[in-house]
Short mmCIF file of C-alpha atoms and ligand atoms in Angstrom, two decimals:
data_model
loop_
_atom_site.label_atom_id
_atom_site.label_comp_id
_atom_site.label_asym_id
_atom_site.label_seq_id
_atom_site.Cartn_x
_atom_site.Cartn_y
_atom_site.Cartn_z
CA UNK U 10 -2.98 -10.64 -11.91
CA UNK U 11 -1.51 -8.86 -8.62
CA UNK U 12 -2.38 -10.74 -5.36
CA UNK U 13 -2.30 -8.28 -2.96
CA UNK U 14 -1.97 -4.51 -4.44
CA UNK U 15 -1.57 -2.00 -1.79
CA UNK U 16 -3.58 1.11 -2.97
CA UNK U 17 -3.38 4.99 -1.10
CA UNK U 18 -6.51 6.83 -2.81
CA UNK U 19 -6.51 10.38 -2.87
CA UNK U 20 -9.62 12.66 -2.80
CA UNK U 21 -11.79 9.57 -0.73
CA UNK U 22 -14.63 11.74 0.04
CA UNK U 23 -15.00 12.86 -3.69
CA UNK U 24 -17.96 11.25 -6.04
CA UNK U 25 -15.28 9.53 -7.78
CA UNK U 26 -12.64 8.47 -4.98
CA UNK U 27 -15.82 6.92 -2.55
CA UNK U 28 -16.90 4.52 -5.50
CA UNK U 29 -12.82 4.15 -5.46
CA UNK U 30 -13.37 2.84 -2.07
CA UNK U 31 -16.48 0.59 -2.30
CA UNK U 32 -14.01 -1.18 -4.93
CA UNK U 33 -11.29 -1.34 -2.90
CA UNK U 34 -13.72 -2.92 -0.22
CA UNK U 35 -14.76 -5.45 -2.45
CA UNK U 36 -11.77 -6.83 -4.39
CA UNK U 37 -9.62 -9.17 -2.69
CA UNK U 38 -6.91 -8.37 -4.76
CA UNK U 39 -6.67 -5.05 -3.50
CA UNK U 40 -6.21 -3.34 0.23
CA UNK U 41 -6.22 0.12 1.18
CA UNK U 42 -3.03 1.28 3.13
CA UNK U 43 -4.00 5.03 3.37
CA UNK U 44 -5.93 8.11 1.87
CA UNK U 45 -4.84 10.91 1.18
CA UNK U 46 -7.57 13.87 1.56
CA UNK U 47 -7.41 17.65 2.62
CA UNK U 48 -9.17 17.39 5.97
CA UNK U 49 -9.46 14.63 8.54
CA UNK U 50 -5.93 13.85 8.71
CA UNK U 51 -4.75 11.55 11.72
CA UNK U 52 -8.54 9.85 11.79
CA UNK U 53 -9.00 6.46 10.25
CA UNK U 54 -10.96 5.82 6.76
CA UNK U 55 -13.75 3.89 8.99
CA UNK U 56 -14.64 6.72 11.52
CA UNK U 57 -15.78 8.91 8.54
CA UNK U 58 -19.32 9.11 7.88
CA UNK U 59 -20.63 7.86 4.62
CA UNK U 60 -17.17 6.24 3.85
CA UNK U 61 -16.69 2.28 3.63
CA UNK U 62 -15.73 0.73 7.26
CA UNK U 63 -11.30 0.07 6.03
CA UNK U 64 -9.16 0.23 8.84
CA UNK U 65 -6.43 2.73 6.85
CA UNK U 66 -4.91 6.33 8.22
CA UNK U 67 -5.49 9.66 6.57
CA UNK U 68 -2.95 12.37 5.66
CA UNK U 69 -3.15 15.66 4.68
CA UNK U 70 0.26 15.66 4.20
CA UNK U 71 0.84 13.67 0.38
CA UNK U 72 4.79 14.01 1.48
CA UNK U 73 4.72 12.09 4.81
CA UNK U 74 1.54 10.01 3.60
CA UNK U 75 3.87 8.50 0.69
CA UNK U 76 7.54 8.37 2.91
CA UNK U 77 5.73 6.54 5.93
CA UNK U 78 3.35 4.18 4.34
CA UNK U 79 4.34 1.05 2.11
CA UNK U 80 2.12 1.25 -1.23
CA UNK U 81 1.94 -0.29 -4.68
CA UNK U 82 -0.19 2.01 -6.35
CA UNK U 83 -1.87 5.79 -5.92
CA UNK U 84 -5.07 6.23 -7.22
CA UNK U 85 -6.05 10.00 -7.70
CA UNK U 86 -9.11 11.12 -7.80
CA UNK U 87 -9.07 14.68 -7.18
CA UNK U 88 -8.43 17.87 -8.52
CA UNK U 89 -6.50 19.12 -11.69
CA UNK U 90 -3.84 20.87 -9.79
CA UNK U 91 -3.45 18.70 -6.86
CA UNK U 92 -3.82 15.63 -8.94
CA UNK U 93 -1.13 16.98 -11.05
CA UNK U 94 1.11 17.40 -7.39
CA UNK U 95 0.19 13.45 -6.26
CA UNK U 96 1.17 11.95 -9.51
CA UNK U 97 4.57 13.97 -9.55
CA UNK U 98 5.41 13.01 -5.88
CA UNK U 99 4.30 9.15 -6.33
CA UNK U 100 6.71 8.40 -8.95
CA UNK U 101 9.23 10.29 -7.21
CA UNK U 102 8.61 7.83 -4.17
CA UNK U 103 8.39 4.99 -6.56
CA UNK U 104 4.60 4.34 -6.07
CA UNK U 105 2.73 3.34 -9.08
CA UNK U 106 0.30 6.85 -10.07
CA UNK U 107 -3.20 5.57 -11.08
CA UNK U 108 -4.78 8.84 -12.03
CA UNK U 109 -8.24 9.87 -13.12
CA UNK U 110 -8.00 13.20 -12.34
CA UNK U 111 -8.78 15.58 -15.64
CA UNK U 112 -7.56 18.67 -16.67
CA UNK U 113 -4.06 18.54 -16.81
CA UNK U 114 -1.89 20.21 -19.52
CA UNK U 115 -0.01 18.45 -22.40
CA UNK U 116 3.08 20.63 -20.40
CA UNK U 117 2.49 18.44 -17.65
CA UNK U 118 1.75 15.15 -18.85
CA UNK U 119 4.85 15.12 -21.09
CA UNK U 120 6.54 15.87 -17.64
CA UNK U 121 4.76 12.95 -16.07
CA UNK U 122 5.70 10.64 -19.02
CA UNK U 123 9.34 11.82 -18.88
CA UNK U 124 9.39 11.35 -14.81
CA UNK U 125 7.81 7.93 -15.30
CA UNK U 126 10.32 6.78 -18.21
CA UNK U 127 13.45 7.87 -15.76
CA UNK U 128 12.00 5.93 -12.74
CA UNK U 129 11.31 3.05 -14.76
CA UNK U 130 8.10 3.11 -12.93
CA UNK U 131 4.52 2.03 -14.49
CA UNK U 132 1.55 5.44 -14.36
CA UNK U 133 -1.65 4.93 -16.18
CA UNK U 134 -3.21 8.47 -16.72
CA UNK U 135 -6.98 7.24 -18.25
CA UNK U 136 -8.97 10.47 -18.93
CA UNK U 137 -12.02 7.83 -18.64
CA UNK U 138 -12.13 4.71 -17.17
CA UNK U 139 -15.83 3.55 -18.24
CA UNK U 140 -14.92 0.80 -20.86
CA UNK U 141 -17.64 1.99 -23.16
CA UNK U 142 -16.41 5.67 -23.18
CA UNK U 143 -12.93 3.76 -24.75
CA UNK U 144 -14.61 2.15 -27.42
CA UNK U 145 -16.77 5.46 -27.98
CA UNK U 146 -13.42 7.28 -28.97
CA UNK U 147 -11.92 4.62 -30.61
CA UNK U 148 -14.89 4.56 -32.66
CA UNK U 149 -15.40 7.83 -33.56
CA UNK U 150 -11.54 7.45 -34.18
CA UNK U 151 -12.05 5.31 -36.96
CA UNK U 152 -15.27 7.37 -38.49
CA UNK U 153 -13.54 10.54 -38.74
CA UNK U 154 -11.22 8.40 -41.43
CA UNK U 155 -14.39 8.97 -43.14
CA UNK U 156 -16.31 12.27 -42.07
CA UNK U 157 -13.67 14.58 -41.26
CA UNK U 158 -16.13 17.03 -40.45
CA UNK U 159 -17.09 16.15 -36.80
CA UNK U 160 -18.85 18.09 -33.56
CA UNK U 161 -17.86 16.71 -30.20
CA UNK U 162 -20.88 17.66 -27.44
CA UNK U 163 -19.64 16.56 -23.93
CA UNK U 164 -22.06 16.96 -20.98
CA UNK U 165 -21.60 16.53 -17.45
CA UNK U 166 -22.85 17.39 -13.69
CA UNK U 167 -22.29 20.83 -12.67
CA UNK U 168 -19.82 20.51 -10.07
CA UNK U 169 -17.50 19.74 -12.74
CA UNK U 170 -14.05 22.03 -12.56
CA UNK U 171 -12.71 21.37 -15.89
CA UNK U 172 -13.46 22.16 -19.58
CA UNK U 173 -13.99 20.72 -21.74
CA UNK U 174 -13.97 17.17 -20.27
CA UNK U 175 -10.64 15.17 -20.41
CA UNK U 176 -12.73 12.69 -22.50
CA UNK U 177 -13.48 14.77 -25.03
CA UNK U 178 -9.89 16.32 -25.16
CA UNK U 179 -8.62 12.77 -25.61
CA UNK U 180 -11.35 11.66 -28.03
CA UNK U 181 -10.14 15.04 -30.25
CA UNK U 182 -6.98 13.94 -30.03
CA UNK U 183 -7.42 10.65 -31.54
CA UNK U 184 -9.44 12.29 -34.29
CA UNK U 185 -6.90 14.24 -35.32
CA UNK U 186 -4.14 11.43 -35.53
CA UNK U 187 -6.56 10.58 -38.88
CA UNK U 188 -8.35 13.57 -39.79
CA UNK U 189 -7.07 16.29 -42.11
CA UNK U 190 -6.40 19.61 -40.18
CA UNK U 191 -9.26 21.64 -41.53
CA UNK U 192 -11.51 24.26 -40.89
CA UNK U 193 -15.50 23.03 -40.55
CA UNK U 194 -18.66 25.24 -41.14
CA UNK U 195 -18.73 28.27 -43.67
CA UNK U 196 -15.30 30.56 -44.37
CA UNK U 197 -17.51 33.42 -43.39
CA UNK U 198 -19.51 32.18 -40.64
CA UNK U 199 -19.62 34.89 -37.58
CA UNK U 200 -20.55 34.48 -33.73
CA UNK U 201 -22.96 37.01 -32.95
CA UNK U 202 -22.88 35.28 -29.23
CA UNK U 203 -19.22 34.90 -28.27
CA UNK U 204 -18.53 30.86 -28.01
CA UNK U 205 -22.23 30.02 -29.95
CA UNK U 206 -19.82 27.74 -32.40
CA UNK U 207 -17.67 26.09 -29.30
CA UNK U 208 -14.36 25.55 -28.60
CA UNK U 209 -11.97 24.89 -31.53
CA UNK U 210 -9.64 21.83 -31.52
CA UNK U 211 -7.86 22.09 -34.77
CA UNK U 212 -11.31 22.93 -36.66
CA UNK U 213 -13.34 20.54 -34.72
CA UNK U 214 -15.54 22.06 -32.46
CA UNK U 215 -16.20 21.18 -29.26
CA UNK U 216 -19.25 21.85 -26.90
CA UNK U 217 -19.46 21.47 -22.70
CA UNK U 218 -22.65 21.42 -21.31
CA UNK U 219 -23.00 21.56 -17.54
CA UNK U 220 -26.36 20.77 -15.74
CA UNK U 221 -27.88 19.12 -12.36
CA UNK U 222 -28.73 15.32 -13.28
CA UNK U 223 -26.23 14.45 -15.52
CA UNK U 224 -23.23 12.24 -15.00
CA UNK U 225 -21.22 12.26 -17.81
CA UNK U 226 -22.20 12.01 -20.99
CA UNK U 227 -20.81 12.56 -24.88
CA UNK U 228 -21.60 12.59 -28.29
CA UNK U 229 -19.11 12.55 -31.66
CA UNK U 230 -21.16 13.42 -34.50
CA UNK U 231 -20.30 13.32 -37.87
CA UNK U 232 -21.15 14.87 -40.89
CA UNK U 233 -21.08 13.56 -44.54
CA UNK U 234 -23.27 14.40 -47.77
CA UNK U 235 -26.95 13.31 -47.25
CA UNK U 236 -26.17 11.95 -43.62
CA UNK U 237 -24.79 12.04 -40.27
CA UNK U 238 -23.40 9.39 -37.71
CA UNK U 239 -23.79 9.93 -33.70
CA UNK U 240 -21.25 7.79 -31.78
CA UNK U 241 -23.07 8.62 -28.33
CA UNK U 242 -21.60 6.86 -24.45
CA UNK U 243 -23.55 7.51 -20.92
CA UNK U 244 -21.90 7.01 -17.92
CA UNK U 245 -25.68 6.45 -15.70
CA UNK U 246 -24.05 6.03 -12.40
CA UNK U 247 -19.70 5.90 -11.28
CA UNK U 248 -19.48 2.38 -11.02
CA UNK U 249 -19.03 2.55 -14.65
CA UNK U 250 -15.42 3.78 -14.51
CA UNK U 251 -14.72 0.98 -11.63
CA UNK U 252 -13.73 -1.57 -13.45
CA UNK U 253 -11.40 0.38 -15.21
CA UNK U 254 -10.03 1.88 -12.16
CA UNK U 255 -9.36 -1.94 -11.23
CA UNK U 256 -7.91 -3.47 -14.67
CA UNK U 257 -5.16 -0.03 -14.22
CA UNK U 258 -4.20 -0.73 -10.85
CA UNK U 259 -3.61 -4.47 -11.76
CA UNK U 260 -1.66 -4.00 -15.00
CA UNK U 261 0.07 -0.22 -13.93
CA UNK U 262 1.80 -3.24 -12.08
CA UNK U 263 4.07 -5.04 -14.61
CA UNK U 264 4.37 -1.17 -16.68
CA UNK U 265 7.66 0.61 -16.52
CA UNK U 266 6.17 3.90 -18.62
CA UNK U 267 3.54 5.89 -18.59
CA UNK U 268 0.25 5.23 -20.29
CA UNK U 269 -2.21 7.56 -21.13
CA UNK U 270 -5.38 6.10 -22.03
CA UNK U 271 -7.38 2.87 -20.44
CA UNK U 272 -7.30 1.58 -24.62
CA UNK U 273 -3.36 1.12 -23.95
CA UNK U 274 -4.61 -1.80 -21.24
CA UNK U 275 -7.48 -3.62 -23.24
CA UNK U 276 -6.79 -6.53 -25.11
N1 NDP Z 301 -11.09 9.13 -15.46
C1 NDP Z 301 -12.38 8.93 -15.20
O1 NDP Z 301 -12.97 7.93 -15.60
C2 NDP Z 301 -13.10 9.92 -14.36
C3 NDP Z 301 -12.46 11.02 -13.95
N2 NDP Z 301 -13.08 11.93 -13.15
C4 NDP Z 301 -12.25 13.02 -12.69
O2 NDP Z 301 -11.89 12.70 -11.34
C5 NDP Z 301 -11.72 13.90 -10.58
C6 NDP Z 301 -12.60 13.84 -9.35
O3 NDP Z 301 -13.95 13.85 -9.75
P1 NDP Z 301 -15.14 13.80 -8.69
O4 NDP Z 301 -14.96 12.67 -7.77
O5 NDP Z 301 -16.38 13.92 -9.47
O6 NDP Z 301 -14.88 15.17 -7.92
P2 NDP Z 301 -15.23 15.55 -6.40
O7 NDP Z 301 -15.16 17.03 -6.32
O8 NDP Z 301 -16.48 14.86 -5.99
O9 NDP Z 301 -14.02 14.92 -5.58
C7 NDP Z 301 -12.74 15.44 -5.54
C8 NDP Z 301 -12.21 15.21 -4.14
O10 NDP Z 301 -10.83 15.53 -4.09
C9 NDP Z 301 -10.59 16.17 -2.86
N3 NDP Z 301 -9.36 16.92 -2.90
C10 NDP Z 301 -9.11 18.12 -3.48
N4 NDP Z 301 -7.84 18.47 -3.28
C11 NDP Z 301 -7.28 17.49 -2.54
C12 NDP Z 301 -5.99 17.28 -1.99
N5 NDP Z 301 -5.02 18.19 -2.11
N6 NDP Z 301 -5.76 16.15 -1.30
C13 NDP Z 301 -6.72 15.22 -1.15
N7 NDP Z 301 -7.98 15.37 -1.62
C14 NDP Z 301 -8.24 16.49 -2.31
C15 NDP Z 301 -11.82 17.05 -2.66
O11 NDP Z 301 -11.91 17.47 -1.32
P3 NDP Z 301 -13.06 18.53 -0.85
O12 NDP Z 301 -14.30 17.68 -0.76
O13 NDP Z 301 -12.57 19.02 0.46
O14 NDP Z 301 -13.15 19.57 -1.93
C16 NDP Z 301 -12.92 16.09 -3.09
O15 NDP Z 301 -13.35 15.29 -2.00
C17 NDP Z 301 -12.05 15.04 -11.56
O16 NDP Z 301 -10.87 15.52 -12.11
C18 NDP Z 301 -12.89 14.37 -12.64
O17 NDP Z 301 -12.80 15.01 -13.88
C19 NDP Z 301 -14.38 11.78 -12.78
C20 NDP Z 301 -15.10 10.71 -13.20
C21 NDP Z 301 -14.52 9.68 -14.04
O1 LIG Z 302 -15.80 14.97 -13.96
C1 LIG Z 302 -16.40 13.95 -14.33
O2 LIG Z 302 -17.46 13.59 -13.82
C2 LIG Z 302 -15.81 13.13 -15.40
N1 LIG Z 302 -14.62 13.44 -15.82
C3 LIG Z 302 -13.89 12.75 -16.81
C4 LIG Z 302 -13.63 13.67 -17.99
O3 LIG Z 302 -13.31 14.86 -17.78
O4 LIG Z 302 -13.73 13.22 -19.12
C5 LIG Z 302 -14.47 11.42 -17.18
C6 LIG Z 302 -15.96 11.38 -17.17
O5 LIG Z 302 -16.41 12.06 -18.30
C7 LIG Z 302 -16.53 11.96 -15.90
#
């Protein structure tokens, strides 16, 4: 383990990069050198209301916040096209990019992973850092070797930008490294409600629901002859991705690539 990881967060008044901050407050191992955010630049982390009391600046500037200030590690939290910016611009500056941030396109991750191999600089890029959402899709990973006919229903709060959910993108993904490109449901089955059937993912359908008093929640569910198997994770509160967020920053330490995935860090 690290002993003293120097983190910049970006997006620290966010749901996510706050709980980012509470860690940060709490771990020994790691200290806050700076946030980046898109207001209150020049202030200090502690003068903001509702924000842990860390004595760190804020930029608006992601430029000048990563050429001025010493860091280890970025950890974004923020949105898919600025998230997208942060990660670029870290590597380039040869801090380590720990990103949650969702929604990016297989265009630019490639680009991130490419960026990250010529740097020779470590990036974890975890679509979800709650250790049980992991095992979920690894799970249902596994089951579709078996039921290749599979429904993925993701549902989150509705100040969500993205969809569907990075999770379920990933957890589609992994399915298909084992399932059997097919189509699911009957040849001749219509939509009398454009998107009543979902979002297709090489067959698979996927489903995004989007409602006040939910965190983030999904279910994988399979079909087979006579039966069906739910692989189901809930995220109840954010703290659940926190100790993901901390195992990346420790190990994004001793990587020299790009990882996507939190599975790529668990023994
Ligand atoms: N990997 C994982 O485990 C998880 C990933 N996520 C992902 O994390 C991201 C953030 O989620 P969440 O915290 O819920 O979202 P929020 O909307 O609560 O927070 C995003 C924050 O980013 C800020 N922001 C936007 N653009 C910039 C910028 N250019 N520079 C600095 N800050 C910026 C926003 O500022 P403003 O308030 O002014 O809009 C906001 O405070 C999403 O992509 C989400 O999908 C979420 C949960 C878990
Ligand atoms: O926006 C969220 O809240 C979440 N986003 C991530 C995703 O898109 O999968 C992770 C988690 O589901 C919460």
């Amino acid at each position: 383990m690290s002993n003293n990881i120097k983190v910049i967060v970006a997006g620290p008044r966010g749901k996510m990069g706050t709980e980012a901050l509470k860690l940060i407050e709490k771990e020994e191992n790691l200290t806050l050198v700076a946030c980046l955010d898109r207001k209150n630049g020049g202030k200090n982390v502690g003068e903001i209301d509702n924000l842990p009391n860390l004595d760190a600046p804020i930029f608006e500037d992601p430029e000048k916040c990563l050429s001025e200030i010493e860091a280890d590690v970025l950890i974004d939290l923020t949105t898919p096209e600025n998230g997208y910016k942060h990660t670029k611009l870290a590597l380039e500056h040869g801090v380590r990019p720990v990103v949650g941030t969702t929604g990016f396109t297989p265009e630019q991750l490639e680009e991130l992973k490419q960026l990250a191999e010529e740097k020779q600089i470590g990036a974890v890029i975890a679509p979800n850092f709650a250790v049980g959402a992991v095992l979920m899709m690894q799970f249902s990973k596994w089951a579709a070797k078996h039921f290749p006919d599979v429904e993925i229903i993701e549902k989150h709060h509705d100040q969500k930008l993205d969809a569907p959910s990075g999770t379920a993108i990933k957890t589609a993904e992994l399915i298909r490294e084992v399932r059997e490109s097919h189509h699911q449901g009957h040849p001749n089955e219509t939509e009398n409600l454009t998107g009543a059937r979902g979002a297709d993912s090489d067959g698979m359908k996927i489903h995004s629901m989007r409602l006040p008093g939910l965190i983030a929640h999904q279910e994988v569910v399979f079909g087979g002859l006579g039966q069906t198997l739910t692989i189901k994770h809930d995220s109840h509160h954010r703290e659940s991705f926190m100790s993901g967020v901390k195992l990346a920053a420790e190990k994004v330490m001793h990587l020299e690539v790009l990882v996507y995935g939190l599975e790529h860090l668990l023994d």
